[in-house]
Amino acid sequence: MKIAIVLLALVAAACAAQNGEAWCRCGAFLTYRDTQALAYELPEITIDYCDQHNRCKNECITAIDEFSHYGDLWAMTPEGKTVGQLICENLTGIDWTGVHNHRVYGYYEVCGGPWEYTGQASPDMLCCSENLQVHCLNN
């Protein structure tokens, strides 16, 4: 049964690519021992085909660097909030009550496949109290 589901997913991705529906997603994640949380998703990137993993990865690296000023969680965004504040607000929206001393990692996804690590990590730690970004006291 699991094999059939995997095959159906692969066929669906291939059909989507043939119909011109290839896409690339970029996101910032928090990683824990047993789980990961999509903390912030950037605008979708258009790609031509679902086999363009390197293109998706490279464009996500650029998009994440531009959005976060190379991982600076205290950088201001066009919305007038810090990068970390936007992430804290998104995490609160998915029932995360607090974050203490966590790096934020860059990931990309091609055509509904698995999220893959871009190799990016914030140089500083993120701390959130309720829905507010706060300075981490113990790094």
GROMACS .gro file of N, CA and C in nm:
model
  417
    1MET      N    1   0.081  -0.119   0.000
    1MET     CA    2   0.000   0.000   0.000
    1MET      C    3   0.086   0.126   0.000
    2LYS      N    4   0.193   0.126   0.084
    2LYS     CA    5   0.281   0.242   0.090
    2LYS      C    6   0.348   0.266  -0.044
    3ILE      N    7   0.385   0.159  -0.112
    3ILE     CA    8   0.450   0.172  -0.243
    3ILE      C    9   0.353   0.236  -0.343
    4ALA      N   10   0.228   0.196  -0.338
    4ALA     CA   11   0.128   0.253  -0.429
    4ALA      C   12   0.110   0.402  -0.405
    5ILE      N   13   0.111   0.443  -0.279
    5ILE     CA   14   0.095   0.585  -0.246
    5ILE      C   15   0.215   0.664  -0.297
    6VAL      N   16   0.335   0.609  -0.278
    6VAL     CA   17   0.456   0.677  -0.326
    6VAL      C   18   0.453   0.689  -0.478
    7LEU      N   19   0.415   0.582  -0.546
    7LEU     CA   20   0.407   0.586  -0.693
    7LEU      C   21   0.304   0.688  -0.740
    8LEU      N   22   0.191   0.695  -0.673
    8LEU     CA   23   0.089   0.794  -0.711
    8LEU      C   24   0.141   0.936  -0.692
    9ALA      N   25   0.216   0.958  -0.585
    9ALA     CA   26   0.272   1.091  -0.561
    9ALA      C   27   0.372   1.127  -0.670
   10LEU      N   28   0.455   1.031  -0.712
   10LEU     CA   29   0.552   1.057  -0.818
   10LEU      C   30   0.483   1.085  -0.950
   11VAL      N   31   0.379   1.009  -0.981
   11VAL     CA   32   0.304   1.032  -1.105
   11VAL      C   33   0.238   1.170  -1.102
   12ALA      N   34   0.182   1.208  -0.988
   12ALA     CA   35   0.117   1.339  -0.976
   12ALA      C   36   0.219   1.450  -0.997
   13ALA      N   37   0.339   1.436  -0.940
   13ALA     CA   38   0.442   1.538  -0.957
   13ALA      C   39   0.487   1.546  -1.102
   14ALA      N   40   0.500   1.431  -1.167
   14ALA     CA   41   0.541   1.430  -1.308
   14ALA      C   42   0.433   1.494  -1.395
   15CYS      N   43   0.307   1.463  -1.367
   15CYS     CA   44   0.197   1.523  -1.445
   15CYS      C   45   0.192   1.675  -1.424
   16ALA      N   46   0.213   1.717  -1.302
   16ALA     CA   47   0.212   1.861  -1.274
   16ALA      C   48   0.322   1.930  -1.353
   17ALA      N   49   0.438   1.869  -1.361
   17ALA     CA   50   0.550   1.929  -1.435
   17ALA      C   51   0.518   1.936  -1.583
   18GLN      N   52   0.454   1.831  -1.637
   18GLN     CA   53   0.420   1.832  -1.779
   18GLN      C   54   0.315   1.937  -1.810
   19ASN      N   55   0.232   1.968  -1.714
   19ASN     CA   56   0.128   2.068  -1.734
   19ASN      C   57   0.176   2.209  -1.703
   20GLY      N   58   0.307   2.227  -1.684
   20GLY     CA   59   0.360   2.360  -1.657
   20GLY      C   60   0.336   2.406  -1.514
   21GLU      N   61   0.317   2.313  -1.423
   21GLU     CA   62   0.287   2.349  -1.286
   21GLU      C   63   0.402   2.318  -1.191
   22ALA      N   64   0.524   2.337  -1.234
   22ALA     CA   65   0.638   2.312  -1.147
   22ALA      C   66   0.655   2.430  -1.053
   23TRP      N   67   0.694   2.401  -0.928
   23TRP     CA   68   0.712   2.508  -0.831
   23TRP      C   69   0.824   2.476  -0.735
   24CYS      N   70   0.868   2.581  -0.669
   24CYS     CA   71   0.975   2.574  -0.571
   24CYS      C   72   0.933   2.655  -0.449
   25ARG      N   73   0.944   2.597  -0.332
   25ARG     CA   74   0.909   2.666  -0.207
   25ARG      C   75   1.035   2.683  -0.123
   26CYS      N   76   1.043   2.795  -0.053
   26CYS     CA   77   1.156   2.825   0.035
   26CYS      C   78   1.101   2.856   0.173
   27GLY      N   79   1.169   2.806   0.275
   27GLY     CA   80   1.120   2.831   0.408
   27GLY      C   81   1.229   2.834   0.513
   28ALA      N   82   1.194   2.895   0.624
   28ALA     CA   83   1.280   2.898   0.743
   28ALA      C   84   1.220   2.801   0.844
   29PHE      N   85   1.304   2.712   0.897
   29PHE     CA   86   1.258   2.608   0.989
   29PHE      C   87   1.331   2.616   1.123
   30LEU      N   88   1.262   2.574   1.227
   30LEU     CA   89   1.323   2.546   1.356
   30LEU      C   90   1.328   2.394   1.367
   31THR      N   91   1.439   2.342   1.412
   31THR     CA   92   1.458   2.197   1.420
   31THR      C   93   1.472   2.155   1.566
   32TYR      N   94   1.395   2.055   1.601
   32TYR     CA   95   1.400   1.998   1.735
   32TYR      C   96   1.433   1.849   1.722
   33ARG      N   97   1.458   1.784   1.831
   33ARG     CA   98   1.497   1.642   1.826
   33ARG      C   99   1.395   1.558   1.752
   34ASP      N  100   1.267   1.578   1.779
   34ASP     CA  101   1.163   1.492   1.723
   34ASP      C  102   1.076   1.557   1.617
   35THR      N  103   1.101   1.684   1.588
   35THR     CA  104   1.011   1.752   1.494
   35THR      C  105   1.080   1.873   1.432
   36GLN      N  106   1.019   1.923   1.327
   36GLN     CA  107   1.061   2.048   1.264
   36GLN      C  108   0.937   2.135   1.249
   37ALA      N  109   0.959   2.265   1.253
   37ALA     CA  110   0.847   2.358   1.237
   37ALA      C  111   0.880   2.456   1.126
   38LEU      N  112   0.791   2.466   1.028
   38LEU     CA  113   0.804   2.568   0.925
   38LEU      C  114   0.772   2.700   0.992
   39ALA      N  115   0.875   2.781   1.010
   39ALA     CA  116   0.861   2.906   1.085
   39ALA      C  117   0.820   3.022   0.996
   40TYR      N  118   0.863   3.020   0.872
   40TYR     CA  119   0.830   3.130   0.780
   40TYR      C  120   0.847   3.079   0.638
   41GLU      N  121   0.750   3.106   0.553
   41GLU     CA  122   0.760   3.066   0.412
   41GLU      C  123   0.770   3.190   0.324
   42LEU      N  124   0.867   3.189   0.235
   42LEU     CA  125   0.887   3.299   0.142
   42LEU      C  126   0.797   3.277   0.020
   43PRO      N  127   0.782   3.379  -0.065
   43PRO     CA  128   0.698   3.362  -0.185
   43PRO      C  129   0.751   3.249  -0.274
   44GLU      N  130   0.657   3.178  -0.333
   44GLU     CA  131   0.691   3.066  -0.422
   44GLU      C  132   0.774   3.113  -0.540
   45ILE      N  133   0.866   3.028  -0.584
   45ILE     CA  134   0.952   3.057  -0.698
   45ILE      C  135   0.908   2.969  -0.815
   46THR      N  136   0.895   3.027  -0.931
   46THR     CA  137   0.857   2.951  -1.050
   46THR      C  138   0.979   2.884  -1.111
   47ILE      N  139   0.967   2.756  -1.136
   47ILE     CA  140   1.071   2.682  -1.209
   47ILE      C  141   1.003   2.615  -1.328
   48ASP      N  142   1.083   2.569  -1.423
   48ASP     CA  143   1.026   2.511  -1.545
   48ASP      C  144   0.987   2.365  -1.529
   49TYR      N  145   1.068   2.289  -1.454
   49TYR     CA  146   1.046   2.145  -1.441
   49TYR      C  147   1.074   2.100  -1.298
   50CYS      N  148   1.013   1.991  -1.260
   50CYS     CA  149   1.029   1.940  -1.123
   50CYS      C  150   1.163   1.871  -1.099
   51ASP      N  151   1.248   1.862  -1.198
   51ASP     CA  152   1.381   1.804  -1.175
   51ASP      C  153   1.487   1.912  -1.156
   52GLN      N  154   1.446   2.036  -1.137
   52GLN     CA  155   1.540   2.148  -1.122
   52GLN      C  156   1.571   2.175  -0.974
   53HIS      N  157   1.620   2.072  -0.906
   53HIS     CA  158   1.652   2.085  -0.763
   53HIS      C  159   1.762   2.188  -0.739
   54ASN      N  160   1.867   2.186  -0.818
   54ASN     CA  161   1.977   2.281  -0.797
   54ASN      C  162   1.931   2.424  -0.819
   55ARG      N  163   1.849   2.446  -0.920
   55ARG     CA  164   1.798   2.581  -0.945
   55ARG      C  165   1.712   2.627  -0.827
   56CYS      N  166   1.624   2.539  -0.781
   56CYS     CA  167   1.538   2.573  -0.668
   56CYS      C  168   1.623   2.603  -0.545
   57LYS      N  169   1.719   2.518  -0.516
   57LYS     CA  170   1.805   2.537  -0.399
   57LYS      C  171   1.878   2.671  -0.408
   58ASN      N  172   1.939   2.698  -0.523
   58ASN     CA  173   2.016   2.822  -0.538
   58ASN      C  174   1.928   2.946  -0.529
   59GLU      N  175   1.809   2.941  -0.588
   59GLU     CA  176   1.720   3.057  -0.580
   59GLU      C  177   1.666   3.075  -0.438
   60CYS      N  178   1.646   2.966  -0.366
   60CYS     CA  179   1.603   2.977  -0.226
   60CYS      C  180   1.714   3.035  -0.140
   61ILE      N  181   1.837   2.993  -0.163
   61ILE     CA  182   1.949   3.049  -0.088
   61ILE      C  183   1.952   3.200  -0.106
   62THR      N  184   1.938   3.244  -0.230
   62THR     CA  185   1.938   3.388  -0.258
   62THR      C  186   1.820   3.457  -0.192
   63ALA      N  187   1.700   3.398  -0.204
   63ALA     CA  188   1.580   3.459  -0.146
   63ALA      C  189   1.589   3.468   0.006
   64ILE      N  190   1.637   3.363   0.069
   64ILE     CA  191   1.650   3.362   0.216
   64ILE      C  192   1.753   3.464   0.261
   65ASP      N  193   1.866   3.470   0.189
   65ASP     CA  194   1.970   3.569   0.222
   65ASP      C  195   1.917   3.712   0.208
   66GLU      N  196   1.843   3.738   0.102
   66GLU     CA  197   1.788   3.873   0.082
   66GLU      C  198   1.684   3.907   0.187
   67PHE      N  199   1.597   3.812   0.218
   67PHE     CA  200   1.492   3.835   0.317
   67PHE      C  201   1.551   3.860   0.455
   68SER      N  202   1.652   3.781   0.493
   68SER     CA  203   1.703   3.786   0.630
   68SER      C  204   1.834   3.863   0.644
   69HIS      N  205   1.879   3.926   0.537
   69HIS     CA  206   2.009   3.995   0.541
   69HIS      C  207   2.117   3.898   0.590
   70TYR      N  208   2.120   3.780   0.523
   70TYR     CA  209   2.219   3.675   0.553
   70TYR      C  210   2.203   3.618   0.693
   71GLY      N  211   2.081   3.597   0.735
   71GLY     CA  212   2.053   3.530   0.861
   71GLY      C  213   2.043   3.620   0.982
   72ASP      N  214   2.042   3.751   0.962
   72ASP     CA  215   2.031   3.845   1.074
   72ASP      C  216   1.887   3.849   1.123
   73LEU      N  217   1.861   3.788   1.236
   73LEU     CA  218   1.726   3.780   1.290
   73LEU      C  219   1.673   3.914   1.340
   74TRP      N  220   1.763   4.012   1.357
   74TRP     CA  221   1.722   4.145   1.402
   74TRP      C  222   1.715   4.245   1.286
   75ALA      N  223   1.734   4.198   1.162
   75ALA     CA  224   1.724   4.286   1.045
   75ALA      C  225   1.579   4.326   1.024
   76MET      N  226   1.558   4.450   0.981
   76MET     CA  227   1.423   4.500   0.956
   76MET      C  228   1.375   4.454   0.818
   77THR      N  229   1.247   4.419   0.811
   77THR     CA  230   1.184   4.379   0.686
   77THR      C  231   1.103   4.496   0.632
   78PRO      N  232   1.058   4.487   0.506
   78PRO     CA  233   0.974   4.593   0.452
   78PRO      C  234   0.843   4.614   0.530
   79GLU      N  235   0.801   4.511   0.606
   79GLU     CA  236   0.680   4.522   0.687
   79GLU      C  237   0.703   4.604   0.814
   80GLY      N  238   0.829   4.646   0.838
   80GLY     CA  239   0.861   4.725   0.957
   80GLY      C  240   0.881   4.641   1.082
   81LYS      N  241   0.901   4.511   1.064
   81LYS     CA  242   0.926   4.420   1.175
   81LYS      C  243   1.060   4.352   1.152
   82THR      N  244   1.117   4.297   1.258
   82THR     CA  245   1.240   4.223   1.239
   82THR      C  246   1.209   4.086   1.179
   83VAL      N  247   1.310   4.025   1.118
   83VAL     CA  248   1.296   3.890   1.064
   83VAL      C  249   1.250   3.795   1.175
   84GLY      N  250   1.316   3.804   1.291
   84GLY     CA  251   1.280   3.718   1.403
   84GLY      C  252   1.137   3.740   1.452
   85GLN      N  253   1.092   3.865   1.450
   85GLN     CA  254   0.955   3.893   1.492
   85GLN      C  255   0.854   3.826   1.400
   86LEU      N  256   0.877   3.831   1.268
   86LEU     CA  257   0.787   3.764   1.175
   86LEU      C  258   0.783   3.614   1.202
   87ILE      N  259   0.900   3.556   1.231
   87ILE     CA  260   0.906   3.413   1.261
   87ILE      C  261   0.832   3.383   1.391
   88CYS      N  262   0.854   3.462   1.494
   88CYS     CA  263   0.785   3.441   1.622
   88CYS      C  264   0.634   3.447   1.604
   89GLU      N  265   0.586   3.542   1.526
   89GLU     CA  266   0.442   3.554   1.502
   89GLU      C  267   0.388   3.431   1.431
   90ASN      N  268   0.462   3.380   1.332
   90ASN     CA  269   0.417   3.261   1.259
   90ASN      C  270   0.416   3.139   1.350
   91LEU      N  271   0.514   3.126   1.437
   91LEU     CA  272   0.518   3.011   1.528
   91LEU      C  273   0.403   3.016   1.627
   92THR      N  274   0.369   3.133   1.674
   92THR     CA  275   0.255   3.146   1.766
   92THR      C  276   0.128   3.102   1.695
   93GLY      N  277   0.118   3.131   1.566
   93GLY     CA  278   0.001   3.093   1.489
   93GLY      C  279  -0.017   2.944   1.475
   94ILE      N  280   0.090   2.866   1.500
   94ILE     CA  281   0.077   2.720   1.493
   94ILE      C  282   0.094   2.657   1.631
   95ASP      N  283   0.057   2.731   1.735
   95ASP     CA  284   0.053   2.682   1.872
   95ASP      C  285   0.190   2.655   1.934
   96TRP      N  286   0.291   2.731   1.898
   96TRP     CA  287   0.420   2.724   1.966
   96TRP      C  288   0.419   2.837   2.067
   97THR      N  289   0.439   2.805   2.192
   97THR     CA  290   0.426   2.908   2.295
   97THR      C  291   0.555   2.983   2.321
   98GLY      N  292   0.668   2.925   2.291
   98GLY     CA  293   0.793   2.994   2.316
   98GLY      C  294   0.909   2.924   2.248
   99VAL      N  295   1.010   3.000   2.218
   99VAL     CA  296   1.132   2.948   2.155
   99VAL      C  297   1.248   3.005   2.234
  100HIS      N  298   1.342   2.920   2.271
  100HIS     CA  299   1.456   2.967   2.349
  100HIS      C  300   1.584   2.909   2.290
  101ASN      N  301   1.668   2.999   2.238
  101ASN     CA  302   1.800   2.962   2.186
  101ASN      C  303   1.795   2.857   2.073
  102HIS      N  304   1.729   2.893   1.964
  102HIS     CA  305   1.725   2.804   1.848
  102HIS      C  306   1.774   2.876   1.724
  103ARG      N  307   1.854   2.807   1.646
  103ARG     CA  308   1.894   2.859   1.516
  103ARG      C  309   1.777   2.841   1.420
  104VAL      N  310   1.776   2.923   1.317
  104VAL     CA  311   1.676   2.913   1.211
  104VAL      C  312   1.749   2.862   1.088
  105TYR      N  313   1.693   2.759   1.024
  105TYR     CA  314   1.758   2.692   0.911
  105TYR      C  315   1.679   2.713   0.782
  106GLY      N  316   1.750   2.726   0.671
  106GLY     CA  317   1.688   2.742   0.540
  106GLY      C  318   1.664   2.608   0.474
  107TYR      N  319   1.546   2.592   0.416
  107TYR     CA  320   1.508   2.469   0.345
  107TYR      C  321   1.438   2.505   0.214
  108TYR      N  322   1.435   2.409   0.122
  108TYR     CA  323   1.363   2.426  -0.004
  108TYR      C  324   1.286   2.299  -0.035
  109GLU      N  325   1.181   2.314  -0.116
  109GLU     CA  326   1.098   2.202  -0.157
  109GLU      C  327   1.066   2.217  -0.305
  110VAL      N  328   1.075   2.108  -0.379
  110VAL     CA  329   1.047   2.110  -0.523
  110VAL      C  330   0.923   2.025  -0.552
  111CYS      N  331   0.821   2.087  -0.607
  111CYS     CA  332   0.702   2.018  -0.656
  111CYS      C  333   0.638   1.923  -0.555
  112GLY      N  334   0.632   1.962  -0.430
  112GLY     CA  335   0.566   1.879  -0.330
  112GLY      C  336   0.652   1.767  -0.273
  113GLY      N  337   0.780   1.765  -0.309
  113GLY     CA  338   0.870   1.664  -0.256
  113GLY      C  339   0.910   1.697  -0.113
  114PRO      N  340   1.010   1.628  -0.062
  114PRO     CA  341   1.053   1.654   0.076
  114PRO      C  342   1.125   1.787   0.087
  115TRP      N  343   1.118   1.849   0.204
  115TRP     CA  344   1.195   1.969   0.230
  115TRP      C  345   1.341   1.928   0.241
  116GLU      N  346   1.431   2.005   0.179
  116GLU     CA  347   1.574   1.975   0.180
  116GLU      C  348   1.650   2.096   0.234
  117TYR      N  349   1.755   2.068   0.307
  117TYR     CA  350   1.836   2.171   0.373
  117TYR      C  351   1.920   2.246   0.270
  118THR      N  352   1.918   2.380   0.278
  118THR     CA  353   1.997   2.463   0.186
  118THR      C  354   2.142   2.479   0.230
  119GLY      N  355   2.170   2.444   0.355
  119GLY     CA  356   2.302   2.467   0.411
  119GLY      C  357   2.309   2.598   0.489
  120GLN      N  358   2.197   2.666   0.503
  120GLN     CA  359   2.193   2.796   0.572
  120GLN      C  360   2.145   2.780   0.715
  121ALA      N  361   2.208   2.855   0.804
  121ALA     CA  362   2.164   2.860   0.944
  121ALA      C  363   2.189   3.001   0.994
  122SER      N  364   2.098   3.051   1.076
  122SER     CA  365   2.117   3.185   1.131
  122SER      C  366   2.241   3.185   1.221
  123PRO      N  367   2.322   3.290   1.212
  123PRO     CA  368   2.441   3.294   1.298
  123PRO      C  369   2.405   3.312   1.445
  124ASP      N  370   2.293   3.376   1.473
  124ASP     CA  371   2.249   3.398   1.611
  124ASP      C  372   2.128   3.311   1.641
  125MET      N  373   2.100   3.299   1.767
  125MET     CA  374   1.986   3.220   1.813
  125MET      C  375   1.859   3.305   1.814
  126LEU      N  376   1.746   3.237   1.799
  126LEU     CA  377   1.615   3.301   1.806
  126LEU      C  378   1.552   3.270   1.941
  127CYS      N  379   1.495   3.372   2.001
  127CYS     CA  380   1.416   3.355   2.124
  127CYS      C  381   1.284   3.430   2.106
  128CYS      N  382   1.174   3.362   2.142
  128CYS     CA  383   1.041   3.421   2.135
  128CYS      C  384   0.972   3.397   2.268
  129SER      N  385   0.906   3.499   2.316
  129SER     CA  386   0.823   3.486   2.435
  129SER      C  387   0.683   3.525   2.394
  130GLU      N  388   0.592   3.427   2.401
  130GLU     CA  389   0.458   3.440   2.347
  130GLU      C  390   0.473   3.469   2.198
  131ASN      N  391   0.431   3.583   2.149
  131ASN     CA  392   0.448   3.608   2.005
  131ASN      C  393   0.550   3.717   1.977
  132LEU      N  394   0.637   3.746   2.072
  132LEU     CA  395   0.734   3.854   2.056
  132LEU      C  396   0.877   3.802   2.051
  133GLN      N  397   0.957   3.856   1.960
  133GLN     CA  398   1.099   3.824   1.958
  133GLN      C  399   1.165   3.897   2.076
  134VAL      N  400   1.245   3.824   2.149
  134VAL     CA  401   1.318   3.881   2.262
  134VAL      C  402   1.465   3.846   2.248
  135HIS      N  403   1.549   3.922   2.316
  135HIS     CA  404   1.691   3.893   2.316
  135HIS      C  405   1.716   3.766   2.397
  136CYS      N  406   1.798   3.679   2.343
  136CYS     CA  407   1.834   3.556   2.414
  136CYS      C  408   1.935   3.591   2.523
  137LEU      N  409   1.909   3.546   2.642
  137LEU     CA  410   1.995   3.579   2.755
  137LEU      C  411   2.106   3.476   2.773
  138ASN      N  412   2.082   3.353   2.741
  138ASN     CA  413   2.183   3.247   2.759
  138ASN      C  414   2.208   3.179   2.626
  139ASN      N  415   2.313   3.217   2.557
  139ASN     CA  416   2.344   3.153   2.428
  139ASN      C  417   2.424   3.029   2.445
   0.00000   0.00000   0.00000
